[in-house]
PDB file of C-alpha atoms in Angstrom:
ATOM      1  CA  GLN A   1      17.949 -52.768 103.539  1.00 82.00           C
ATOM      2  CA  SER A   2      18.053 -56.483 102.759  1.00 86.00           C
ATOM      3  CA  VAL A   3      14.960 -58.693 102.724  1.00 90.00           C
ATOM      4  CA  LEU A   4      16.654 -61.389 104.820  1.00 97.00           C
ATOM      5  CA  THR A   5      18.158 -60.373 108.157  1.00 97.00           C
ATOM      6  CA  GLN A   6      21.621 -61.465 109.264  1.00 98.00           C
ATOM      7  CA  PRO A   7      23.864 -60.192 112.050  1.00 97.00           C
ATOM      8  CA  PRO A   8      26.480 -57.860 110.544  1.00 97.00           C
ATOM      9  CA  SER A   9      29.354 -59.582 112.306  1.00 97.00           C
ATOM     10  CA  ALA A  10      30.415 -62.761 114.063  1.00 98.00           C
ATOM     11  CA  SER A  11      33.683 -63.960 115.504  1.00 97.00           C
ATOM     12  CA  GLY A  12      35.404 -66.953 117.022  1.00 96.00           C
ATOM     13  CA  THR A  13      38.779 -68.410 117.825  1.00 96.00           C
ATOM     14  CA  PRO A  14      40.405 -71.255 115.888  1.00 97.00           C
ATOM     15  CA  GLY A  15      38.749 -74.569 116.640  1.00 97.00           C
ATOM     16  CA  GLN A  16      35.543 -72.990 117.947  1.00 97.00           C
ATOM     17  CA  ARG A  17      32.042 -73.454 116.549  1.00 97.00           C
ATOM     18  CA  VAL A  18      30.159 -70.393 115.338  1.00 98.00           C
ATOM     19  CA  THR A  19      26.655 -69.975 114.004  1.00 98.00           C
ATOM     20  CA  ILE A  20      25.185 -67.297 111.758  1.00 98.00           C
ATOM     21  CA  SER A  21      21.449 -66.717 111.700  1.00 98.00           C
ATOM     22  CA  CYS A  22      19.202 -65.645 108.834  1.00 98.00           C
ATOM     23  CA  SER A  23      15.624 -64.481 109.301  1.00 98.00           C
ATOM     24  CA  GLY A  24      13.014 -64.084 106.596  1.00 97.00           C
ATOM     25  CA  SER A  25       9.296 -64.366 106.013  1.00 96.00           C
ATOM     26  CA  SER A  26       6.622 -66.698 104.707  1.00 96.00           C
ATOM     27  CA  SER A  27       7.208 -65.612 101.098  1.00 95.00           C
ATOM     28  CA  ASN A  28      10.871 -66.614 101.097  1.00 97.00           C
ATOM     29  CA  ILE A  29      12.442 -68.838 103.767  1.00 97.00           C
ATOM     30  CA  GLY A  30       9.046 -69.983 105.008  1.00 97.00           C
ATOM     31  CA  SER A  31       8.151 -71.574 101.680  1.00 96.00           C
ATOM     32  CA  ASN A  32      11.449 -72.170  99.875  1.00 96.00           C
ATOM     33  CA  THR A  33      14.875 -73.647 100.455  1.00 96.00           C
ATOM     34  CA  VAL A  34      17.858 -71.671 101.712  1.00 97.00           C
ATOM     35  CA  SER A  35      21.348 -71.325 100.272  1.00 98.00           C
ATOM     36  CA  TRP A  36      24.492 -69.973 101.893  1.00 98.00           C
ATOM     37  CA  TYR A  37      27.445 -68.325 100.153  1.00 98.00           C
ATOM     38  CA  GLN A  38      30.997 -67.561 101.236  1.00 98.00           C
ATOM     39  CA  GLN A  39      32.733 -64.517  99.797  1.00 98.00           C
ATOM     40  CA  LEU A  40      36.431 -64.200 100.432  1.00 97.00           C
ATOM     41  CA  PRO A  41      37.882 -60.681 100.127  1.00 92.00           C
ATOM     42  CA  GLY A  42      38.056 -59.511  96.527  1.00 92.00           C
ATOM     43  CA  THR A  43      36.452 -62.625  95.076  1.00 96.00           C
ATOM     44  CA  ALA A  44      33.066 -63.744  93.776  1.00 97.00           C
ATOM     45  CA  PRO A  45      30.620 -65.529  96.085  1.00 98.00           C
ATOM     46  CA  LYS A  46      30.913 -69.296  96.292  1.00 97.00           C
ATOM     47  CA  LEU A  47      28.037 -71.680  97.047  1.00 97.00           C
ATOM     48  CA  LEU A  48      28.513 -73.240 100.471  1.00 97.00           C
ATOM     49  CA  ILE A  49      25.125 -74.793 101.295  1.00 98.00           C
ATOM     50  CA  TYR A  50      22.055 -75.429  99.123  1.00 97.00           C
ATOM     51  CA  SER A  51      18.622 -76.910  99.811  1.00 97.00           C
ATOM     52  CA  ASN A  52      18.915 -75.853 103.484  1.00 97.00           C
ATOM     53  CA  ASN A  53      21.565 -78.368 104.469  1.00 97.00           C
ATOM     54  CA  GLN A  54      23.301 -79.842 101.407  1.00 97.00           C
ATOM     55  CA  ARG A  55      26.977 -79.270 100.674  1.00 97.00           C
ATOM     56  CA  PRO A  56      28.314 -79.072  97.116  1.00 96.00           C
ATOM     57  CA  SER A  57      31.194 -81.323  96.297  1.00 95.00           C
ATOM     58  CA  GLY A  58      34.412 -79.970  97.799  1.00 95.00           C
ATOM     59  CA  VAL A  59      32.850 -78.063 100.696  1.00 97.00           C
ATOM     60  CA  PRO A  60      34.204 -79.402 104.017  1.00 96.00           C
ATOM     61  CA  ASP A  61      31.731 -81.041 106.389  1.00 96.00           C
ATOM     62  CA  ARG A  62      32.707 -78.417 108.981  1.00 97.00           C
ATOM     63  CA  PHE A  63      30.019 -76.323 107.293  1.00 98.00           C
ATOM     64  CA  SER A  64      26.394 -77.218 107.974  1.00 98.00           C
ATOM     65  CA  GLY A  65      23.033 -75.583 107.458  1.00 98.00           C
ATOM     66  CA  SER A  66      19.596 -75.861 108.978  1.00 98.00           C
ATOM     67  CA  LYS A  67      16.186 -74.276 108.591  1.00 98.00           C
ATOM     68  CA  SER A  68      13.144 -73.960 110.815  1.00 97.00           C
ATOM     69  CA  GLY A  69      10.049 -72.014 109.869  1.00 97.00           C
ATOM     70  CA  THR A  70      11.100 -68.611 108.541  1.00 97.00           C
ATOM     71  CA  SER A  71      14.654 -68.786 109.873  1.00 98.00           C
ATOM     72  CA  ALA A  72      17.842 -70.553 108.910  1.00 98.00           C
ATOM     73  CA  SER A  73      21.332 -70.865 110.277  1.00 98.00           C
ATOM     74  CA  LEU A  74      24.832 -71.708 109.142  1.00 98.00           C
ATOM     75  CA  ALA A  75      27.194 -73.459 111.535  1.00 98.00           C
ATOM     76  CA  ILE A  76      30.933 -73.636 111.127  1.00 98.00           C
ATOM     77  CA  SER A  77      32.757 -76.032 113.411  1.00 97.00           C
ATOM     78  CA  GLY A  78      36.495 -76.342 113.909  1.00 97.00           C
ATOM     79  CA  LEU A  79      36.934 -72.713 112.867  1.00 97.00           C
ATOM     80  CA  GLN A  80      40.013 -72.000 110.759  1.00 97.00           C
ATOM     81  CA  SER A  81      41.727 -68.769 109.782  1.00 96.00           C
ATOM     82  CA  GLU A  82      40.814 -69.309 106.137  1.00 96.00           C
ATOM     83  CA  ASP A  83      37.113 -69.199 107.105  1.00 97.00           C
ATOM     84  CA  GLU A  84      37.443 -65.446 107.606  1.00 97.00           C
ATOM     85  CA  ALA A  85      35.031 -64.094 104.995  1.00 97.00           C
ATOM     86  CA  ASP A  86      31.599 -62.619 104.383  1.00 98.00           C
ATOM     87  CA  TYR A  87      28.704 -65.065 104.514  1.00 98.00           C
ATOM     88  CA  TYR A  88      25.335 -64.520 102.820  1.00 98.00           C
ATOM     89  CA  CYS A  89      22.065 -66.410 103.063  1.00 98.00           C
ATOM     90  CA  ALA A  90      19.566 -66.483 100.201  1.00 98.00           C
ATOM     91  CA  ALA A  91      16.141 -67.861  99.391  1.00 97.00           C
ATOM     92  CA  TRP A  92      13.700 -67.661  96.508  1.00 96.00           C
ATOM     93  CA  ASP A  93      10.985 -65.087  97.127  1.00 95.00           C
ATOM     94  CA  ASP A  94       7.562 -65.926  95.716  1.00 95.00           C
ATOM     95  CA  SER A  95       6.507 -62.269  95.491  1.00 92.00           C
ATOM     96  CA  LEU A  96       9.594 -61.191  93.533  1.00 91.00           C
ATOM     97  CA  ASN A  97      10.057 -64.220  91.264  1.00 93.00           C
ATOM     98  CA  GLY A  98      13.714 -64.007  92.171  1.00 94.00           C
ATOM     99  CA  PRO A  99      16.096 -64.745  95.046  1.00 96.00           C
ATOM    100  CA  VAL A 100      16.555 -62.452  98.008  1.00 97.00           C
ATOM    101  CA  PHE A 101      19.741 -62.167 100.014  1.00 97.00           C
ATOM    102  CA  GLY A 102      20.704 -61.357 103.562  1.00 98.00           C
ATOM    103  CA  GLY A 103      22.847 -58.319 104.228  1.00 97.00           C
ATOM    104  CA  GLY A 104      25.858 -60.505 104.908  1.00 97.00           C
ATOM    105  CA  THR A 105      27.802 -61.447 108.040  1.00 98.00           C
ATOM    106  CA  LYS A 106      31.484 -60.664 108.322  1.00 98.00           C
ATOM    107  CA  LEU A 107      33.189 -63.522 110.151  1.00 98.00           C
ATOM    108  CA  THR A 108      36.401 -62.708 111.975  1.00 97.00           C
ATOM    109  CA  VAL A 109      38.698 -65.449 113.239  1.00 96.00           C
ATOM    110  CA  LEU A 110      40.420 -64.030 116.303  1.00 91.00           C
TER     111      LEU A 110
ATOM    112  CA  GLU B   1      33.994 -77.203  84.742  1.00 95.00           C
ATOM    113  CA  VAL B   2      31.413 -74.427  84.801  1.00 97.00           C
ATOM    114  CA  GLN B   3      32.833 -71.091  83.688  1.00 98.00           C
ATOM    115  CA  LEU B   4      31.091 -67.736  83.517  1.00 98.00           C
ATOM    116  CA  VAL B   5      33.041 -64.775  82.152  1.00 98.00           C
ATOM    117  CA  GLU B   6      31.536 -61.290  82.271  1.00 98.00           C
ATOM    118  CA  SER B   7      32.604 -58.347  80.157  1.00 98.00           C
ATOM    119  CA  GLY B   8      31.386 -54.886  79.216  1.00 97.00           C
ATOM    120  CA  GLY B   9      31.740 -53.001  82.470  1.00 97.00           C
ATOM    121  CA  GLY B  10      33.305 -49.572  82.728  1.00 97.00           C
ATOM    122  CA  LEU B  11      32.802 -45.914  83.546  1.00 98.00           C
ATOM    123  CA  VAL B  12      29.633 -44.285  82.237  1.00 98.00           C
ATOM    124  CA  GLN B  13      27.969 -40.944  82.880  1.00 98.00           C
ATOM    125  CA  PRO B  14      24.598 -40.693  84.625  1.00 98.00           C
ATOM    126  CA  GLY B  15      21.842 -41.244  82.068  1.00 98.00           C
ATOM    127  CA  GLY B  16      24.134 -43.315  79.879  1.00 98.00           C
ATOM    128  CA  SER B  17      23.905 -46.917  78.696  1.00 98.00           C
ATOM    129  CA  LEU B  18      26.034 -50.021  78.946  1.00 98.00           C
ATOM    130  CA  ARG B  19      25.646 -53.615  77.783  1.00 98.00           C
ATOM    131  CA  LEU B  20      27.090 -56.416  79.857  1.00 98.00           C
ATOM    132  CA  SER B  21      27.844 -59.842  78.399  1.00 98.00           C
ATOM    133  CA  CYS B  22      28.473 -63.208  80.025  1.00 98.00           C
ATOM    134  CA  ALA B  23      30.057 -66.116  78.173  1.00 98.00           C
ATOM    135  CA  ALA B  24      29.099 -69.483  79.630  1.00 98.00           C
ATOM    136  CA  SER B  25      30.807 -72.846  79.253  1.00 98.00           C
ATOM    137  CA  GLY B  26      31.079 -76.209  80.951  1.00 97.00           C
ATOM    138  CA  PHE B  27      27.336 -76.878  81.165  1.00 97.00           C
ATOM    139  CA  THR B  28      24.290 -77.039  78.897  1.00 97.00           C
ATOM    140  CA  PHE B  29      23.468 -73.324  78.926  1.00 97.00           C
ATOM    141  CA  SER B  30      20.088 -73.659  77.251  1.00 97.00           C
ATOM    142  CA  THR B  31      18.666 -75.785  80.071  1.00 97.00           C
ATOM    143  CA  TYR B  32      19.182 -73.392  82.990  1.00 97.00           C
ATOM    144  CA  TRP B  33      17.686 -70.171  84.266  1.00 97.00           C
ATOM    145  CA  MET B  34      20.326 -67.460  84.501  1.00 98.00           C
ATOM    146  CA  SER B  35      20.617 -64.359  86.669  1.00 98.00           C
ATOM    147  CA  TRP B  36      22.459 -61.096  87.138  1.00 98.00           C
ATOM    148  CA  VAL B  37      23.353 -60.181  90.718  1.00 98.00           C
ATOM    149  CA  ARG B  38      25.125 -56.981  91.735  1.00 98.00           C
ATOM    150  CA  GLN B  39      27.149 -55.781  94.692  1.00 98.00           C
ATOM    151  CA  ALA B  40      27.654 -52.085  95.355  1.00 97.00           C
ATOM    152  CA  PRO B  41      31.050 -51.122  96.833  1.00 96.00           C
ATOM    153  CA  GLY B  42      31.251 -52.321 100.424  1.00 94.00           C
ATOM    154  CA  LYS B  43      27.656 -53.564 100.337  1.00 95.00           C
ATOM    155  CA  GLY B  44      25.796 -56.863 100.120  1.00 96.00           C
ATOM    156  CA  LEU B  45      24.440 -58.872  97.226  1.00 97.00           C
ATOM    157  CA  GLU B  46      21.343 -57.794  95.314  1.00 97.00           C
ATOM    158  CA  TRP B  47      19.570 -59.863  92.683  1.00 97.00           C
ATOM    159  CA  VAL B  48      18.922 -57.765  89.571  1.00 98.00           C
ATOM    160  CA  ALA B  49      17.179 -59.942  86.985  1.00 98.00           C
ATOM    161  CA  ASN B  50      16.685 -63.502  85.796  1.00 97.00           C
ATOM    162  CA  ILE B  51      15.622 -65.214  82.582  1.00 97.00           C
ATOM    163  CA  LYS B  52      14.083 -68.559  81.778  1.00 97.00           C
ATOM    164  CA  GLN B  53      15.815 -71.170  79.638  1.00 97.00           C
ATOM    165  CA  ASP B  54      14.093 -70.118  76.406  1.00 96.00           C
ATOM    166  CA  GLY B  55      13.892 -66.413  77.266  1.00 96.00           C
ATOM    167  CA  SER B  56      10.102 -66.483  77.544  1.00 97.00           C
ATOM    168  CA  GLU B  57      10.063 -65.278  81.160  1.00 96.00           C
ATOM    169  CA  LYS B  58      12.094 -62.439  82.634  1.00 97.00           C
ATOM    170  CA  TYR B  59      11.886 -60.846  86.064  1.00 97.00           C
ATOM    171  CA  TYR B  60      13.520 -57.758  87.539  1.00 97.00           C
ATOM    172  CA  VAL B  61      14.062 -56.091  90.888  1.00 96.00           C
ATOM    173  CA  ASP B  62      11.821 -53.015  91.127  1.00 96.00           C
ATOM    174  CA  SER B  63      14.703 -50.529  91.080  1.00 97.00           C
ATOM    175  CA  VAL B  64      15.744 -51.488  87.524  1.00 98.00           C
ATOM    176  CA  LYS B  65      12.359 -52.182  85.905  1.00 98.00           C
ATOM    177  CA  GLY B  66      11.946 -50.203  82.699  1.00 97.00           C
ATOM    178  CA  ARG B  67      15.680 -49.395  82.545  1.00 98.00           C
ATOM    179  CA  PHE B  68      17.442 -52.784  82.354  1.00 98.00           C
ATOM    180  CA  THR B  69      16.750 -55.652  79.959  1.00 98.00           C
ATOM    181  CA  ILE B  70      18.047 -59.184  80.397  1.00 98.00           C
ATOM    182  CA  SER B  71      18.412 -61.420  77.359  1.00 98.00           C
ATOM    183  CA  ARG B  72      20.207 -64.550  76.224  1.00 98.00           C
ATOM    184  CA  ASP B  73      21.437 -66.223  73.053  1.00 98.00           C
ATOM    185  CA  ASN B  74      21.458 -69.978  73.501  1.00 98.00           C
ATOM    186  CA  THR B  75      23.255 -70.448  70.167  1.00 98.00           C
ATOM    187  CA  LYS B  76      26.183 -68.470  71.574  1.00 98.00           C
ATOM    188  CA  ASN B  77      25.916 -69.656  75.209  1.00 98.00           C
ATOM    189  CA  SER B  78      25.711 -66.021  76.225  1.00 98.00           C
ATOM    190  CA  LEU B  79      23.758 -63.899  78.690  1.00 98.00           C
ATOM    191  CA  TYR B  80      23.325 -60.138  78.406  1.00 98.00           C
ATOM    192  CA  LEU B  81      22.197 -57.172  80.466  1.00 98.00           C
ATOM    193  CA  GLN B  82      21.311 -53.959  78.637  1.00 98.00           C
ATOM    194  CA  MET B  83      21.423 -51.099  81.111  1.00 98.00           C
ATOM    195  CA  ASN B  84      19.882 -47.739  80.150  1.00 98.00           C
ATOM    196  CA  SER B  85      19.269 -44.507  82.060  1.00 98.00           C
ATOM    197  CA  LEU B  86      22.035 -45.437  84.476  1.00 98.00           C
ATOM    198  CA  ARG B  87      22.157 -43.798  87.878  1.00 98.00           C
ATOM    199  CA  ALA B  88      24.890 -43.373  90.461  1.00 98.00           C
ATOM    200  CA  GLU B  89      23.186 -45.993  92.619  1.00 97.00           C
ATOM    201  CA  ASP B  90      23.688 -48.577  89.856  1.00 98.00           C
ATOM    202  CA  THR B  91      27.430 -48.477  90.547  1.00 98.00           C
ATOM    203  CA  ALA B  92      28.390 -52.033  91.470  1.00 98.00           C
ATOM    204  CA  VAL B  93      30.166 -55.205  90.497  1.00 98.00           C
ATOM    205  CA  TYR B  94      27.747 -57.156  88.311  1.00 98.00           C
ATOM    206  CA  TYR B  95      27.905 -60.938  88.515  1.00 98.00           C
ATOM    207  CA  CYS B  96      26.515 -63.378  86.001  1.00 98.00           C
ATOM    208  CA  ALA B  97      25.145 -66.479  87.731  1.00 98.00           C
ATOM    209  CA  LYS B  98      23.819 -69.889  86.760  1.00 97.00           C
ATOM    210  CA  ASP B  99      20.714 -70.757  88.747  1.00 96.00           C
ATOM    211  CA  ASP B 100      19.972 -74.121  90.307  1.00 91.00           C
ATOM    212  CA  THR B 101      16.533 -75.741  90.322  1.00 88.00           C
ATOM    213  CA  SER B 102      15.486 -73.658  93.340  1.00 89.00           C
ATOM    214  CA  GLY B 103      16.141 -70.427  91.440  1.00 89.00           C
ATOM    215  CA  GLN B 104      19.214 -69.513  93.439  1.00 93.00           C
ATOM    216  CA  PRO B 105      22.717 -69.098  92.002  1.00 96.00           C
ATOM    217  CA  ASP B 106      25.033 -72.079  92.212  1.00 95.00           C
ATOM    218  CA  TYR B 107      27.869 -70.765  90.032  1.00 97.00           C
ATOM    219  CA  TRP B 108      29.088 -67.197  89.717  1.00 98.00           C
ATOM    220  CA  GLY B 109      31.340 -65.340  87.302  1.00 98.00           C
ATOM    221  CA  GLN B 110      34.211 -63.165  88.486  1.00 97.00           C
ATOM    222  CA  GLY B 111      32.145 -59.995  88.035  1.00 98.00           C
ATOM    223  CA  THR B 112      32.502 -56.811  86.020  1.00 98.00           C
ATOM    224  CA  LEU B 113      32.591 -53.341  87.580  1.00 98.00           C
ATOM    225  CA  VAL B 114      30.133 -50.693  86.433  1.00 98.00           C
ATOM    226  CA  THR B 115      30.800 -47.165  87.651  1.00 98.00           C
ATOM    227  CA  VAL B 116      28.216 -44.449  87.014  1.00 98.00           C
ATOM    228  CA  SER B 117      29.766 -41.048  87.581  1.00 96.00           C
ATOM    229  CA  SER B 118      30.254 -37.706  85.887  1.00 95.00           C
TER     230      SER B 118
END
């Protein structure tokens, strides 16, 4: 059972906007920044969003992140078939001295 | 370009040991925290351990405390994970990761598979 809570699945059609939620607590999301990762089938995770809403170089601006209190969300606009992947949220946890992850959300592009 | 290359995975019997290595390049290794993160087959990501730049601080997830040891050699730009008393539930792909200033991974290796089975 993961420390951060994400919906197990999400879906959308090409061109649509989808959001994925991530819920935590005061020891993680409530007091630290959130990162999001994309994991394509059979590959290592890739950083998508850091510091709640910042995109690394090369990540399309279709991906955006936000945080409020002990929750965060990832939004993907203009959905494309290549966005079909697993998405994970993460945040530093003050009680663990390490990051905690969500259980992952499998995004299906219909 | 940041590169992280893990090695050392394989099949090991319950109770056995294994040492994972991670060769880092493309960044100043000695100035970053580093982590190991694992992913059991068909499951999500789980942080395992991390280590400070000079090795003076190390932290572990409860399930591996006393069995796993993280270490680094800054002269060789390498990160290690010594895994003892392995259990079936340790079966996973183990990723080496460079941490950003918030303590979360920003670069990941390709992973190495550890299978604990008799």
